[in-house]
Coordinates of C-alpha atoms and ligand atoms in Angstrom, one line a residue:
M14 CA -21.7 -11.0 9.2
S15 CA -18.8 -9.6 7.2
R16 CA -16.6 -11.7 3.9
I17 CA -13.1 -11.5 3.9
A18 CA -10.4 -13.6 1.2
V19 CA -7.3 -14.0 2.6
L20 CA -4.6 -14.6 -0.5
S21 CA -1.6 -15.3 1.5
G22 CA 0.1 -15.5 -1.9
D23 CA 4.4 -16.1 -1.7
G24 CA 7.4 -16.0 0.7
V25 CA 6.1 -14.9 3.6
G26 CA 3.1 -13.5 2.6
P27 CA 1.2 -17.1 4.9
E28 CA 3.5 -17.0 7.7
I29 CA 2.1 -12.5 7.4
C30 CA -1.8 -13.2 6.9
S31 CA -1.6 -16.5 9.2
R32 CA -1.0 -13.2 12.4
A33 CA -3.3 -10.8 10.4
V34 CA -6.5 -12.7 10.9
E35 CA -5.6 -13.9 14.0
V36 CA -5.9 -10.5 15.5
L37 CA -8.7 -9.6 13.9
S38 CA -10.8 -13.2 14.8
S39 CA -9.3 -11.4 18.4
V40 CA -11.2 -7.9 17.8
C41 CA -14.3 -9.5 16.5
R42 CA -16.1 -12.8 16.1
D43 CA -17.8 -12.5 13.1
F44 CA -15.5 -12.1 10.1
V45 CA -15.7 -15.3 7.8
F46 CA -12.1 -15.9 6.7
T47 CA -11.9 -18.0 2.6
E48 CA -8.4 -18.5 1.3
G49 CA -7.4 -18.3 -2.2
L50 CA -5.0 -18.7 -3.5
I51 CA -2.8 -15.7 -5.6
G52 CA 0.7 -14.8 -7.1
G53 CA 2.5 -18.2 -7.3
A54 CA 0.8 -20.1 -5.9
A55 CA -2.3 -20.4 -8.2
I56 CA 0.8 -20.4 -10.9
D57 CA 1.3 -23.9 -9.1
A58 CA -1.9 -24.9 -8.4
Y59 CA -3.7 -23.9 -11.9
G60 CA -1.1 -22.3 -14.2
C61 CA -2.8 -18.5 -14.1
P62 CA -1.7 -16.8 -11.3
L63 CA -5.2 -15.3 -11.1
P64 CA -7.1 -17.7 -11.3
E65 CA -11.7 -17.8 -12.1
E66 CA -12.7 -19.2 -8.3
T67 CA -10.7 -16.3 -7.0
I68 CA -12.0 -13.2 -8.6
R69 CA -15.4 -15.6 -7.5
L70 CA -14.3 -15.3 -4.5
C71 CA -13.2 -12.0 -4.1
R72 CA -16.3 -10.5 -5.7
E73 CA -18.5 -12.9 -2.8
S74 CA -16.7 -11.3 -0.7
D75 CA -16.6 -7.9 1.5
G76 CA -13.1 -7.4 1.3
I77 CA -9.5 -8.8 0.7
L78 CA -6.4 -9.6 3.0
L79 CA -3.3 -10.0 0.9
G80 CA -0.1 -10.6 1.7
A81 CA 2.2 -10.7 -1.4
V82 CA 3.4 -12.1 -4.8
G83 CA 6.2 -13.1 -6.1
G84 CA 9.5 -15.1 -5.9
P85 CA 12.7 -15.7 -7.9
R86 CA 10.6 -19.5 -8.6
W87 CA 8.5 -17.5 -11.2
D88 CA 10.4 -14.7 -12.5
R89 CA 11.3 -16.8 -15.8
E90 CA 7.2 -17.4 -16.4
P91 CA 6.1 -15.5 -19.7
S92 CA 4.8 -11.6 -19.2
H93 CA 1.5 -13.5 -18.5
R94 CA 1.6 -15.7 -16.1
R95 CA 3.8 -13.3 -13.6
P96 CA 2.7 -13.0 -9.8
E97 CA 2.2 -10.2 -10.1
K98 CA 0.4 -9.6 -13.2
A99 CA -2.0 -11.2 -10.3
L100 CA -2.2 -7.8 -8.3
L101 CA -2.5 -5.8 -11.4
G102 CA -5.9 -7.6 -13.0
L103 CA -7.4 -6.8 -9.5
R104 CA -7.1 -3.4 -8.9
K105 CA -8.6 -3.3 -12.6
E106 CA -11.1 -5.7 -12.0
F107 CA -12.6 -4.5 -8.9
E108 CA -12.2 -1.0 -9.7
L109 CA -9.3 0.1 -7.4
F110 CA -7.8 3.0 -8.4
A111 CA -6.8 4.8 -4.9
N112 CA -4.4 3.6 -3.0
L113 CA -3.2 4.8 0.6
R114 CA -0.1 4.6 1.4
P115 CA -0.1 5.9 5.1
I116 CA 3.9 6.6 6.0
V117 CA 3.3 7.3 9.6
T118 CA 6.5 7.1 12.1
H119 CA 6.4 5.2 15.4
A120 CA 8.2 7.3 18.2
P121 CA 9.6 3.9 19.8
L122 CA 11.8 3.2 16.3
I123 CA 12.5 7.2 15.3
S124 CA 16.5 5.3 15.9
S125 CA 15.7 3.1 12.8
S126 CA 15.2 5.1 10.5
P127 CA 17.8 6.0 8.6
L128 CA 17.2 10.0 8.5
R129 CA 18.9 11.8 10.9
K130 CA 16.6 11.9 14.7
E131 CA 15.9 15.5 14.3
I132 CA 14.5 15.5 10.6
V133 CA 12.0 12.9 12.1
A134 CA 11.8 13.7 15.8
E135 CA 8.9 15.5 15.4
G136 CA 7.0 12.8 13.9
I137 CA 5.8 12.2 10.6
D138 CA 2.5 11.6 9.8
I139 CA 2.3 11.3 5.2
L140 CA -1.1 9.8 3.2
I141 CA 0.4 9.1 0.0
I142 CA -2.5 8.0 -2.4
R143 CA -1.3 6.5 -5.5
E144 CA -3.3 5.8 -9.0
L145 CA -3.2 3.2 -8.9
N146 CA -5.9 2.3 -12.3
G147 CA -3.5 3.5 -14.9
G148 CA -0.9 5.4 -16.4
I149 CA 2.4 2.8 -17.8
Y150 CA 1.4 -0.4 -16.0
Y151 CA -1.8 -0.4 -18.1
G152 CA -0.9 1.7 -21.7
P153 CA 0.2 -0.5 -24.1
R154 CA 2.5 -2.1 -24.6
E155 CA 5.0 -3.4 -27.1
R156 CA 8.3 -5.1 -27.8
K157 CA 9.8 -5.6 -32.1
E158 CA 12.5 -6.7 -33.4
D159 CA 14.3 -4.4 -35.6
P160 CA 17.1 -3.8 -38.2
S161 CA 19.1 -1.8 -35.6
G162 CA 17.6 -4.6 -32.5
C163 CA 14.8 -4.4 -29.8
V164 CA 12.5 -2.3 -29.4
A165 CA 9.8 -1.9 -26.3
T166 CA 6.9 0.6 -25.7
D167 CA 5.5 1.7 -22.4
T168 CA 2.8 3.7 -22.9
E169 CA 2.0 6.5 -20.0
I170 CA -1.7 7.2 -20.4
Y171 CA -4.6 9.2 -18.4
T172 CA -8.2 10.4 -19.2
T173 CA -9.5 13.5 -18.0
G174 CA -11.8 11.0 -16.1
E175 CA -8.8 8.8 -14.1
I176 CA -7.2 12.3 -13.4
E177 CA -10.7 13.1 -11.3
R178 CA -11.8 10.7 -9.0
I179 CA -8.4 10.9 -7.8
A180 CA -8.0 14.4 -7.1
H181 CA -11.2 13.9 -5.4
T182 CA -9.3 11.4 -3.0
A183 CA -6.9 13.0 -2.1
F184 CA -9.2 16.3 -1.7
R185 CA -11.0 14.2 0.3
M186 CA -8.5 12.9 2.6
A187 CA -7.1 16.0 3.0
R188 CA -9.8 18.3 4.6
K189 CA -9.7 14.9 7.5
R190 CA -5.8 15.9 8.3
K191 CA -4.0 18.7 7.8
G192 CA -6.2 20.3 4.3
K193 CA -3.0 20.1 2.6
V194 CA -2.3 18.3 -1.2
T195 CA 0.5 18.2 -3.0
S196 CA -0.2 16.5 -6.4
V197 CA 3.5 15.3 -7.3
D198 CA 4.3 14.9 -11.5
K199 CA 7.1 16.3 -14.6
A200 CA 4.8 18.5 -16.8
N201 CA 8.1 20.0 -17.1
V202 CA 8.2 17.4 -19.7
L203 CA 4.5 14.7 -19.9
E204 CA 2.5 15.8 -21.5
S205 CA -0.1 13.4 -19.8
S206 CA 1.2 15.2 -16.6
R207 CA -0.2 18.2 -17.8
L208 CA -2.6 17.3 -17.6
W209 CA -3.2 15.8 -13.9
R210 CA -1.8 19.5 -13.2
E211 CA -4.7 21.3 -14.9
T212 CA -7.2 18.8 -13.3
L213 CA -6.3 18.8 -10.8
E214 CA -5.8 22.4 -10.7
S215 CA -9.8 23.3 -12.3
I216 CA -10.7 20.4 -9.2
A217 CA -9.2 22.8 -6.0
G218 CA -12.1 25.0 -6.3
E219 CA -14.9 22.8 -5.5
Y220 CA -12.6 22.3 -2.1
P221 CA -11.3 25.7 -1.0
D222 CA -9.8 24.4 3.2
V223 CA -7.9 22.6 1.1
I224 CA -4.5 24.0 0.0
L225 CA -3.3 21.8 -3.6
E226 CA 0.5 22.4 -4.6
H227 CA 2.7 21.5 -7.6
M228 CA 5.9 20.0 -7.4
Y229 CA 7.8 18.0 -10.0
V230 CA 8.5 14.5 -8.6
D231 CA 13.0 14.9 -8.7
N232 CA 12.1 17.2 -6.5
C233 CA 9.6 15.7 -4.4
A234 CA 12.1 12.5 -4.4
M235 CA 14.8 14.6 -2.6
Q236 CA 11.9 16.6 -0.1
I237 CA 10.9 13.3 1.3
I238 CA 14.0 12.7 3.0
Q239 CA 15.1 16.8 3.5
D240 CA 12.0 17.6 5.3
P241 CA 9.5 15.1 4.5
S242 CA 6.9 16.5 7.9
R243 CA 5.9 19.2 5.0
F244 CA 3.8 16.6 3.7
D245 CA 0.0 16.3 4.4
V246 CA -1.5 14.4 1.6
I247 CA 0.9 13.0 -1.7
V248 CA -1.5 12.7 -5.1
T249 CA 0.4 11.1 -8.0
N250 CA 0.4 8.5 -11.2
N251 CA 0.6 5.1 -10.4
M252 CA 4.1 4.9 -10.8
F253 CA 6.2 8.0 -9.5
G254 CA 3.7 6.6 -6.4
D255 CA 5.1 3.4 -6.6
I256 CA 8.9 4.9 -6.0
L257 CA 7.7 7.6 -4.1
S258 CA 6.2 5.3 -1.3
D259 CA 9.0 2.6 -1.0
E260 CA 11.5 5.8 -1.0
A261 CA 8.9 7.2 2.0
S262 CA 8.7 4.3 3.7
V263 CA 12.0 3.9 5.3
I264 CA 12.2 7.3 6.7
T265 CA 9.4 4.9 9.6
G266 CA 12.6 2.3 10.1
S267 CA 11.0 -0.6 8.2
I268 CA 8.8 -1.2 4.7
G269 CA 8.1 -3.9 6.8
M270 CA 6.1 -1.4 9.5
L271 CA 4.0 0.1 6.6
P272 CA 0.4 -0.7 5.6
S273 CA -1.7 -0.2 2.6
A274 CA -5.5 0.2 1.1
S275 CA -6.4 -0.3 -2.6
I276 CA -10.2 1.3 -2.5
G277 CA -12.4 2.3 -5.4
T278 CA -15.9 4.4 -4.5
G279 CA -18.2 2.0 -1.9
T280 CA -16.5 0.0 0.6
F281 CA -14.7 -2.5 -0.8
G282 CA -11.5 -3.1 -0.8
L283 CA -7.7 -4.6 -0.7
Y284 CA -5.3 -4.2 2.8
E285 CA -2.3 -5.7 1.9
P286 CA 1.2 -5.0 3.6
V287 CA 3.6 -2.4 1.2
H288 CA 6.3 -4.7 1.4
G289 CA 6.8 -7.5 -1.1
S290 CA 7.0 -10.9 -0.8
A291 CA 10.6 -11.7 0.6
P292 CA 11.5 -15.4 -0.6
D293 CA 14.8 -15.3 1.2
I294 CA 13.2 -15.0 4.6
A295 CA 10.2 -16.5 4.4
G296 CA 9.3 -19.7 6.4
K297 CA 11.7 -18.7 9.1
D298 CA 9.4 -16.9 11.6
T299 CA 11.8 -13.9 11.1
A300 CA 9.2 -11.9 8.9
N301 CA 7.6 -8.2 10.5
P302 CA 4.3 -8.7 10.7
I303 CA 3.3 -4.9 11.4
A304 CA 2.1 -4.2 7.3
A305 CA 0.0 -6.6 7.9
I306 CA -1.9 -6.6 11.1
L307 CA -2.0 -2.7 10.2
S308 CA -3.4 -3.5 6.7
A309 CA -6.2 -5.5 8.8
A310 CA -6.7 -2.7 10.8
M311 CA -7.2 0.0 8.3
M312 CA -9.6 -2.7 6.5
L313 CA -11.0 -2.1 10.0
R314 CA -11.6 1.8 9.0
V315 CA -12.0 2.2 6.0
S316 CA -14.6 -1.1 5.0
F317 CA -16.0 -2.2 7.9
G318 CA -16.3 1.7 9.7
M319 CA -15.0 0.1 13.3
M320 CA -13.3 3.0 14.3
K321 CA -12.5 1.7 18.0
E322 CA -11.7 -1.5 16.8
A323 CA -8.9 -0.5 14.5
R324 CA -7.4 2.6 16.7
A325 CA -7.3 -0.5 19.8
I326 CA -5.2 -2.7 17.0
E327 CA -3.4 0.2 16.5
E328 CA -2.5 1.0 20.3
A329 CA -0.9 -2.4 20.9
V330 CA 1.0 -1.7 17.7
R331 CA 2.2 1.4 20.0
L332 CA 2.7 -0.6 23.4
V333 CA 4.3 -3.1 21.8
L334 CA 6.8 -1.6 20.3
E335 CA 7.4 1.0 23.3
K336 CA 7.8 -2.3 25.8
G337 CA 10.6 -3.7 23.8
Y338 CA 10.0 -6.4 21.3
R339 CA 11.1 -6.4 17.9
T340 CA 11.6 -8.3 14.4
R341 CA 14.8 -8.6 13.3
D342 CA 13.9 -6.1 10.4
I343 CA 13.1 -3.1 13.4
M344 CA 16.1 -5.0 15.5
S345 CA 18.3 -2.3 17.8
D346 CA 20.6 -1.7 20.9
G347 CA 18.6 -3.1 23.8
C348 CA 15.2 -4.4 23.2
I349 CA 13.7 -7.7 22.4
Q350 CA 13.8 -10.0 19.2
V351 CA 10.8 -11.6 18.5
G352 CA 10.0 -13.9 15.2
T353 CA 6.9 -13.2 13.3
E354 CA 4.6 -15.9 15.5
E355 CA 5.3 -14.1 19.3
M356 CA 5.1 -10.2 18.1
G357 CA 1.5 -11.5 16.3
D358 CA 0.8 -12.8 19.8
L359 CA 2.2 -10.0 21.5
I360 CA 0.0 -7.5 19.8
R361 CA -2.9 -9.7 20.2
R362 CA -2.5 -9.8 24.0
N363 CA -1.9 -6.4 23.8
I364 CA -5.5 -5.4 22.6
V365 CA -7.0 -3.1 25.4
A366 CA -10.9 -3.9 25.0
D367 CA -12.9 -0.4 26.3
Ligands
IPM428 C1 3.3 -3.0 -4.8 C2 4.2 -3.5 -5.9 C3 3.9 -3.8 -7.1 C4 3.9 -2.8 -7.8 C5 3.9 -5.0 -7.9 C6 4.8 -6.0 -7.8 C7 3.0 -5.3 -9.5 O1 5.6 -2.8 -5.9 O2 2.1 -2.8 -5.1 O3 3.8 -1.6 -4.4 O4 4.3 -1.9 -8.7 O5 2.1 -2.0 -8.2
MN429 MN1 6.0 -1.2 -5.5

């Protein structure tokens, strides 16, 4: 038996998480799902975005499935009570320092990509590995009044140890893929980036079978659009990874397709779609549940070693897309538009047990 904490959160979170839970239940009867509150939902119930109860639930679980947090209702909360704080808290609490964001094109969706067909036609398969426990997200910050007005500071901090552990994750993953790591930094300007680059260099020798290249983040932002198929594994800091992964996500047609895993050194992980809470479409049965469902597949593979079941889910997603079913965000001519619930049902029904 494995215990999964389900933190649906806000906006479209609950409807997409339900679909992912149904899919997980259909491939394995041994999961016990327990719901916990996070984000705005937790602020409403407990007055804080990441209650102790939720942390305890996660600690007693083998994996976390998360929907999304945030929404306009909580936008005026003071910074320590913003829904997003919960996500940062969870990542830190469980030392989930490596955020894996696979950017993979699905052949039936090539025409939904904003890039020209010939750029994406051969298929894109990039793994963005974003450092998730350090950098400007967690460095000291301050706001103070000055005679000239207000002064606000955020600080980008990285230690050698933090860079080393994410570098090892990147090299190890590249080894199982095409064997290339692109490390993205801004070493022409930032001291923390110079340390980043030196540290990657110092570790590269342990992985002679992997090619390491360095790229400045501005150049990388451009290359992702111009020639995405040149990348295999991209490893970068917390802030650059946040931005580059949203940019890269649309190459696949919609951010609604992209799953993610946040892991540390063990098998415990947090799995969530890359997209946000989309409050404008919440409760309307239009959100795309595929990112959540593919996140569940990543959970099976990464936390539970259930490769066969993970592949069966991914294959079902492929089949459903091939048959022409689309949620609104990926709709195109000649396809059949379905809602969140129906997309979930279709994927479940197309899972082939072997
Ligand atoms: C993400 C999100 C979060 C981040 C926000 C909601 C705090 O944008 O997971 O990419 O910036 O990490
Ligand atoms: Mn983001």
